[in-house]
Amino acid sequence: MALRNLAPNSSYWYTGEVCLKFPPKIVSPGLPALFLDKRRKSDFMDYSAPRLQLQMLLFYVLTQATHILFKNLGLPLLVSQILAGLILRLPNFGGYRYIFNRSDDSIMVLGTMGGFGFLFFLFLSGVKMDVSLTFKSGTKALYIGFLTVLVPLLACLITNKVFYPEDNFFNTNKFFLAVSYAGTSFPVIHNLLSELKILNSELGRLGLSAALIGDMVTLVLTICSLWMKTQGEVGTKRVLQDVGWAILFLVIVVFVLRPGIQWMVKHNPETSQKKHICFYLVILAFMLSPRITKQFHLHAKFGSFILGLIVPDGPPLGSALVEKLDPIISGFFLPIFATTCGIRVDPSSFKKDSMFRINQSIGAVVTVVVKFGVSLALAMFCKMPMRDSLALAFVMISKGIVEIGYYSNMYDSMVISKPHYAFLIYMCTLIAIIVPILLKWLYDPSRKYLCFQKRTIMNSKLNQELRVLGCVHVPGNVNSIINLLNVCCPTRESSLALDVLHLVKLSGRATPLFISHQKHELTTFDDSYSENVVIAFKQFERHNAEVLSLNVFTAVSPPDLMYEDICNLAIEHSTCFILLPFHRRWYIDGSIESEDQTIRSLNCDILKMAPCSVGILVEGRRKLSSSTFRDTSSSESYSSYNIVVIFMGGKDDREALALAKCISQDKSVSLTVIHLKAKNNIGTILAENDRALDDEMLSGIKGSIRYLEEQVSDGPETSDFLRSIVKDYQLFIVGRRYKCEDPQTSGLGHWCEFEEIGIIGDLLSSSDFIDNYSVLIVQQQHQRNS
C-alpha cells in the first residue's frame, strides 16, 4: 500500500510503501491450538493481546524485584520502574528481542497506553493543585519559587551561548530545552515529600509553596518557549495567531468552563441521585481535551493540566476524581509509561556521537548545579539552619516522572537526539536516587519533638492554667471532649486553656492546610468542614467564660502525617496534655458502632512522638452525662460525678493521679483512688526510685481524697475486682503502663487487644465489661533525648 507523506524537516512530499497483514492478529487461538495445529505457522507472540499481557507481566515482575532490592535505601518506586526498562534494553537480555522486537507496534501500543496514563497523571495533578495558594504564599516561598527557575534558566542560556555562539537560542530548541532543565515540577516534589513523610513538616510546607509558584512560572515559560520556537520556524504571523488562540482558550476555560463546573457541583449535592453526572462530564472533557487543545494550537499535555486546574480541588468533585482514578493511573498506566521510557534508552548511541557529552550535556549539568546553589543561598539568606537549607536545595532540584515525560515527548518530536535522550533519562534517574537518600540523612522533623522540658500535669503548678489539646475526628468526638471537660469541672483556681484541633483527611488536594478559626485571622479554607465543631466549642466557652480560654484549629493533611500537626501545635502552645479519642465506639448494648484503624495508627504515633503527656478517652456505652453546661458564675450545686483512679505504681499512674487531683478541686466531683497491691508484695518489680515517688504522691492525697487499698494475687483476681466496681463510677482513670509486668496483671497481657491503652485500659474497654462508664488512659511524657 503506497502512502504519501511529508518528510521530516523538509518541504517536499515523498512516496513510501508499508506492508500490512490482514486480518490483524490480536487474540490468539490459545497455546494448545498453536502447538497441535501444524498448519499454523504463527507464533504465540505474533498476537498483540497476549504479547501485551506478557509485556505488562514482565514489567511488574522486574519492577517489584528491583524495588525489593532498593526500597530499604529509601528509593522511590519510579527508580525501580525506570531500571526495569533499562534492564530490558540490555544487550544480554535475550527476552527483549523475543518480546519487544517483533514489530514496531509492540512498543507503539505500550507507548500509547503509557502516554494516556501520563496525560491522566497531569490532569489529576492539576486537580490536586490549588492555584489560589500562589497568591497567598509567603515572601520566602515567592522568592524561592521564582529565582530557582529564572536564575538557572539564565545560567543555562549563557552556557549554551558559550558553546554555540553562532546560534540565536531564542529561535531554536535551545531555549525550550533550557526551560525544561531549569523548571520546577510541583507533582514531582509533592510525591517526593509524601514518600519521605515530611509533607506536613516546615520544610515540606515551604517546599510545596515554592514548588507551586515555580511550576506556574515553568508553565508560562514553556508555552512562551514553544512560541519562540515556532517563530523561528514559520514566522511571527503564525506565532501571533497561536498566542491569540491560547488567550481565547484560557478565556473560555476560566470564564466559561470553571463557573460551569462550580455551578454543577453546587446544584448536584452528594445526596442527589445526579451526583455522578458532574464526575462523568469532567472525565468526558478530559478525553476530548487533547483534540480541543490541538485546535487551539496548544500541546495536549497543557490542555489536560489546565483542565485539571479549573476543577475545584477537595470534596466533593476533586476528591471523587482522585480517589477513583488515582489508583489505576498511579498503579497501572504510569508504571507502564516509566518503564517504556526506560526501554527506549539506547546506551550504544553514545558511541556514535563522541562530542555529545561535552556539547549537549553541559547545559543540563550547569543548570542543576546553579539551581542547587540558588536554593541553598536563598534558604540561608532566610536564616534557615544549614542542614535544612541543604535539604531544601535538594528538594528543589528533584526530577521525576514529569521531566521524563517531557523528554520523551521531545524525543518523539525530534527536538533531542537519541544519545541526548539517554543522557537526560540517566540524569533524572541519578537525581531520583540521590535526593531521597540525602534528604533522609539531612532532615529529621522529629528532632523538634525532643523536649528537654518536662511538660506533664505532675510538673504543672496546682493553681496554674492547665493547657490541654483536644483532637476531633468525627462529630461524636466533640461531645466526648465537652462531656469529659464538664466532668473535670474547671474552676477559677484551676482554669483551663483548651486548644481544639479538628483533623480532616487530605483528599482531592495536594497541599496540606492548617487553619486557625479565630475571628481576627483570615483563612484560605472553606470553614464548612469545621463549622459545627467551632459552634459547639464556642458555646461551651460561653458557659465557662471565666475559667476557660479556647482556640479552635483545623488541620487538613494525610492521615499518616496528622501526628505532625498535633505535635507542632502542642510545642507551639506549651501543651502539657493531649487528649485523643479512641478509635472504636460502641452502642449501648455493647455492639461496635464504628472503628477506624487510621485513628488507631495516629494514636500510636502520638504516644511515641508526643512532646507532653497523652490521654486516650474510651467513651462509655451510654456516654458521660452532661445534659447541661456548667455555669461557673452560679453557685448552684450539681449532682456528683463518681471518678476512680486505679493506681498500681509507675510514672503513668502518677500522671493519672495528678490529673485526678486537678479534677478533685471541685466539690461536685467525688474522687476515689484505689491502690491495687500485690499480696505480700510478691513479685513486685518497681524500682526504689519509682516506689519512693509513688509513696510521696500517695501521701499527698491521703486524708483529702477517698483512698482505698485492695490486695490481689494475679490478673484474674484483678479482673474480678474491677468487674465488681464498674457500676459505681462514671469515669475510670488509669495509667497506660506500657510493657510493665506486675503480679496484679499477670495472665492478662496475653488477652490484651489494644496495646496503646495498656492492660487495665484494655480490660475495662473489653466486651466483658459492658456498663455506663468511660475510661481515660494516661501516659506521662516520654523524655526523648536522642
PDB file of N, CA, C and O in Angstrom, residues 277-303:
ATOM      1  N   ILE A 277     -23.176  12.832  37.685  1.00  0.00           N
ATOM      2  CA  ILE A 277     -23.208  13.461  36.363  1.00  0.00           C
ATOM      3  C   ILE A 277     -21.994  14.356  36.171  1.00  0.00           C
ATOM      4  O   ILE A 277     -21.319  14.308  35.139  1.00  0.00           O
ATOM      5  N   CYS A 278     -21.703  15.183  37.169  1.00  0.00           N
ATOM      6  CA  CYS A 278     -20.565  16.104  37.067  1.00  0.00           C
ATOM      7  C   CYS A 278     -19.258  15.337  36.915  1.00  0.00           C
ATOM      8  O   CYS A 278     -18.385  15.730  36.135  1.00  0.00           O
ATOM      9  N   PHE A 279     -19.130  14.227  37.647  1.00  0.00           N
ATOM     10  CA  PHE A 279     -17.920  13.413  37.572  1.00  0.00           C
ATOM     11  C   PHE A 279     -17.695  12.915  36.143  1.00  0.00           C
ATOM     12  O   PHE A 279     -16.595  13.047  35.582  1.00  0.00           O
ATOM     13  N   TYR A 280     -18.728  12.351  35.527  1.00  0.00           N
ATOM     14  CA  TYR A 280     -18.580  11.794  34.182  1.00  0.00           C
ATOM     15  C   TYR A 280     -18.402  12.883  33.132  1.00  0.00           C
ATOM     16  O   TYR A 280     -17.706  12.673  32.127  1.00  0.00           O
ATOM     17  N   LEU A 281     -19.006  14.042  33.344  1.00  0.00           N
ATOM     18  CA  LEU A 281     -18.812  15.136  32.400  1.00  0.00           C
ATOM     19  C   LEU A 281     -17.369  15.633  32.409  1.00  0.00           C
ATOM     20  O   LEU A 281     -16.808  15.976  31.354  1.00  0.00           O
ATOM     21  N   VAL A 282     -16.762  15.677  33.593  1.00  0.00           N
ATOM     22  CA  VAL A 282     -15.358  16.091  33.676  1.00  0.00           C
ATOM     23  C   VAL A 282     -14.454  15.063  32.990  1.00  0.00           C
ATOM     24  O   VAL A 282     -13.507  15.427  32.287  1.00  0.00           O
ATOM     25  N   ILE A 283     -14.753  13.774  33.188  1.00  0.00           N
ATOM     26  CA  ILE A 283     -13.963  12.733  32.508  1.00  0.00           C
ATOM     27  C   ILE A 283     -14.106  12.861  30.998  1.00  0.00           C
ATOM     28  O   ILE A 283     -13.128  12.732  30.239  1.00  0.00           O
ATOM     29  N   LEU A 284     -15.317  13.125  30.539  1.00  0.00           N
ATOM     30  CA  LEU A 284     -15.546  13.320  29.105  1.00  0.00           C
ATOM     31  C   LEU A 284     -14.757  14.514  28.592  1.00  0.00           C
ATOM     32  O   LEU A 284     -14.156  14.462  27.506  1.00  0.00           O
ATOM     33  N   ALA A 285     -14.752  15.596  29.369  1.00  0.00           N
ATOM     34  CA  ALA A 285     -13.985  16.777  28.966  1.00  0.00           C
ATOM     35  C   ALA A 285     -12.499  16.453  28.872  1.00  0.00           C
ATOM     36  O   ALA A 285     -11.803  16.929  27.961  1.00  0.00           O
ATOM     37  N   PHE A 286     -11.990  15.634  29.804  1.00  0.00           N
ATOM     38  CA  PHE A 286     -10.578  15.239  29.729  1.00  0.00           C
ATOM     39  C   PHE A 286     -10.309  14.424  28.463  1.00  0.00           C
ATOM     40  O   PHE A 286      -9.286  14.621  27.790  1.00  0.00           O
ATOM     41  N   MET A 287     -11.192  13.495  28.128  1.00  0.00           N
ATOM     42  CA  MET A 287     -10.997  12.678  26.933  1.00  0.00           C
ATOM     43  C   MET A 287     -10.964  13.541  25.665  1.00  0.00           C
ATOM     44  O   MET A 287     -10.244  13.232  24.706  1.00  0.00           O
ATOM     45  N   LEU A 288     -11.742  14.605  25.666  1.00  0.00           N
ATOM     46  CA  LEU A 288     -11.789  15.471  24.486  1.00  0.00           C
ATOM     47  C   LEU A 288     -10.698  16.540  24.495  1.00  0.00           C
ATOM     48  O   LEU A 288     -10.461  17.171  23.467  1.00  0.00           O
ATOM     49  N   SER A 289     -10.062  16.750  25.649  1.00  0.00           N
ATOM     50  CA  SER A 289      -9.126  17.867  25.780  1.00  0.00           C
ATOM     51  C   SER A 289      -7.942  17.806  24.811  1.00  0.00           C
ATOM     52  O   SER A 289      -7.554  18.859  24.277  1.00  0.00           O
ATOM     53  N   PRO A 290      -7.325  16.629  24.531  1.00  0.00           N
ATOM     54  CA  PRO A 290      -6.217  16.646  23.568  1.00  0.00           C
ATOM     55  C   PRO A 290      -6.632  17.163  22.193  1.00  0.00           C
ATOM     56  O   PRO A 290      -5.902  17.942  21.565  1.00  0.00           O
ATOM     57  N   ARG A 291      -7.803  16.729  21.734  1.00  0.00           N
ATOM     58  CA  ARG A 291      -8.267  17.179  20.430  1.00  0.00           C
ATOM     59  C   ARG A 291      -8.626  18.659  20.437  1.00  0.00           C
ATOM     60  O   ARG A 291      -8.318  19.405  19.504  1.00  0.00           O
ATOM     61  N   ILE A 292      -9.262  19.099  21.525  1.00  0.00           N
ATOM     62  CA  ILE A 292      -9.680  20.500  21.610  1.00  0.00           C
ATOM     63  C   ILE A 292      -8.472  21.425  21.710  1.00  0.00           C
ATOM     64  O   ILE A 292      -8.402  22.458  21.023  1.00  0.00           O
ATOM     65  N   THR A 293      -7.511  21.070  22.550  1.00  0.00           N
ATOM     66  CA  THR A 293      -6.333  21.932  22.700  1.00  0.00           C
ATOM     67  C   THR A 293      -5.515  21.991  21.416  1.00  0.00           C
ATOM     68  O   THR A 293      -4.876  23.002  21.141  1.00  0.00           O
ATOM     69  N   LYS A 294      -5.556  20.917  20.634  1.00  0.00           N
ATOM     70  CA  LYS A 294      -4.861  20.951  19.338  1.00  0.00           C
ATOM     71  C   LYS A 294      -5.484  21.983  18.414  1.00  0.00           C
ATOM     72  O   LYS A 294      -4.785  22.658  17.640  1.00  0.00           O
ATOM     73  N   GLN A 295      -6.815  22.126  18.502  1.00  0.00           N
ATOM     74  CA  GLN A 295      -7.488  23.134  17.679  1.00  0.00           C
ATOM     75  C   GLN A 295      -7.089  24.544  18.099  1.00  0.00           C
ATOM     76  O   GLN A 295      -7.135  25.484  17.291  1.00  0.00           O
ATOM     77  N   PHE A 296      -6.696  24.699  19.347  1.00  0.00           N
ATOM     78  CA  PHE A 296      -6.241  25.999  19.835  1.00  0.00           C
ATOM     79  C   PHE A 296      -4.719  26.129  19.750  1.00  0.00           C
ATOM     80  O   PHE A 296      -4.139  27.021  20.375  1.00  0.00           O
ATOM     81  N   HIS A 297      -4.079  25.235  18.999  1.00  0.00           N
ATOM     82  CA  HIS A 297      -2.636  25.289  18.753  1.00  0.00           C
ATOM     83  C   HIS A 297      -1.830  25.156  20.050  1.00  0.00           C
ATOM     84  O   HIS A 297      -0.797  25.813  20.223  1.00  0.00           O
ATOM     85  N   LEU A 298      -2.312  24.311  20.976  1.00  0.00           N
ATOM     86  CA  LEU A 298      -1.586  24.022  22.204  1.00  0.00           C
ATOM     87  C   LEU A 298      -1.310  22.528  22.282  1.00  0.00           C
ATOM     88  O   LEU A 298      -2.036  21.715  21.698  1.00  0.00           O
ATOM     89  N   HIS A 299      -0.255  22.162  23.021  1.00  0.00           N
ATOM     90  CA  HIS A 299       0.064  20.749  23.184  1.00  0.00           C
ATOM     91  C   HIS A 299      -0.964  20.079  24.095  1.00  0.00           C
ATOM     92  O   HIS A 299      -1.532  20.700  24.995  1.00  0.00           O
ATOM     93  N   ALA A 300      -1.185  18.785  23.875  1.00  0.00           N
ATOM     94  CA  ALA A 300      -2.207  18.049  24.637  1.00  0.00           C
ATOM     95  C   ALA A 300      -1.923  18.067  26.135  1.00  0.00           C
ATOM     96  O   ALA A 300      -2.856  18.117  26.946  1.00  0.00           O
ATOM     97  N   LYS A 301      -0.647  18.039  26.522  1.00  0.00           N
ATOM     98  CA  LYS A 301      -0.330  17.988  27.952  1.00  0.00           C
ATOM     99  C   LYS A 301      -0.758  19.267  28.654  1.00  0.00           C
ATOM    100  O   LYS A 301      -1.170  19.238  29.820  1.00  0.00           O
ATOM    101  N   PHE A 302      -0.694  20.413  27.949  1.00  0.00           N
ATOM    102  CA  PHE A 302      -1.136  21.658  28.563  1.00  0.00           C
ATOM    103  C   PHE A 302      -2.647  21.670  28.747  1.00  0.00           C
ATOM    104  O   PHE A 302      -3.162  22.147  29.762  1.00  0.00           O
ATOM    105  N   GLY A 303      -3.374  21.136  27.774  1.00  0.00           N
ATOM    106  CA  GLY A 303      -4.823  21.084  27.891  1.00  0.00           C
ATOM    107  C   GLY A 303      -5.273  20.234  29.064  1.00  0.00           C
ATOM    108  O   GLY A 303      -6.159  20.628  29.833  1.00  0.00           O
TER     109      GLY A 303
END
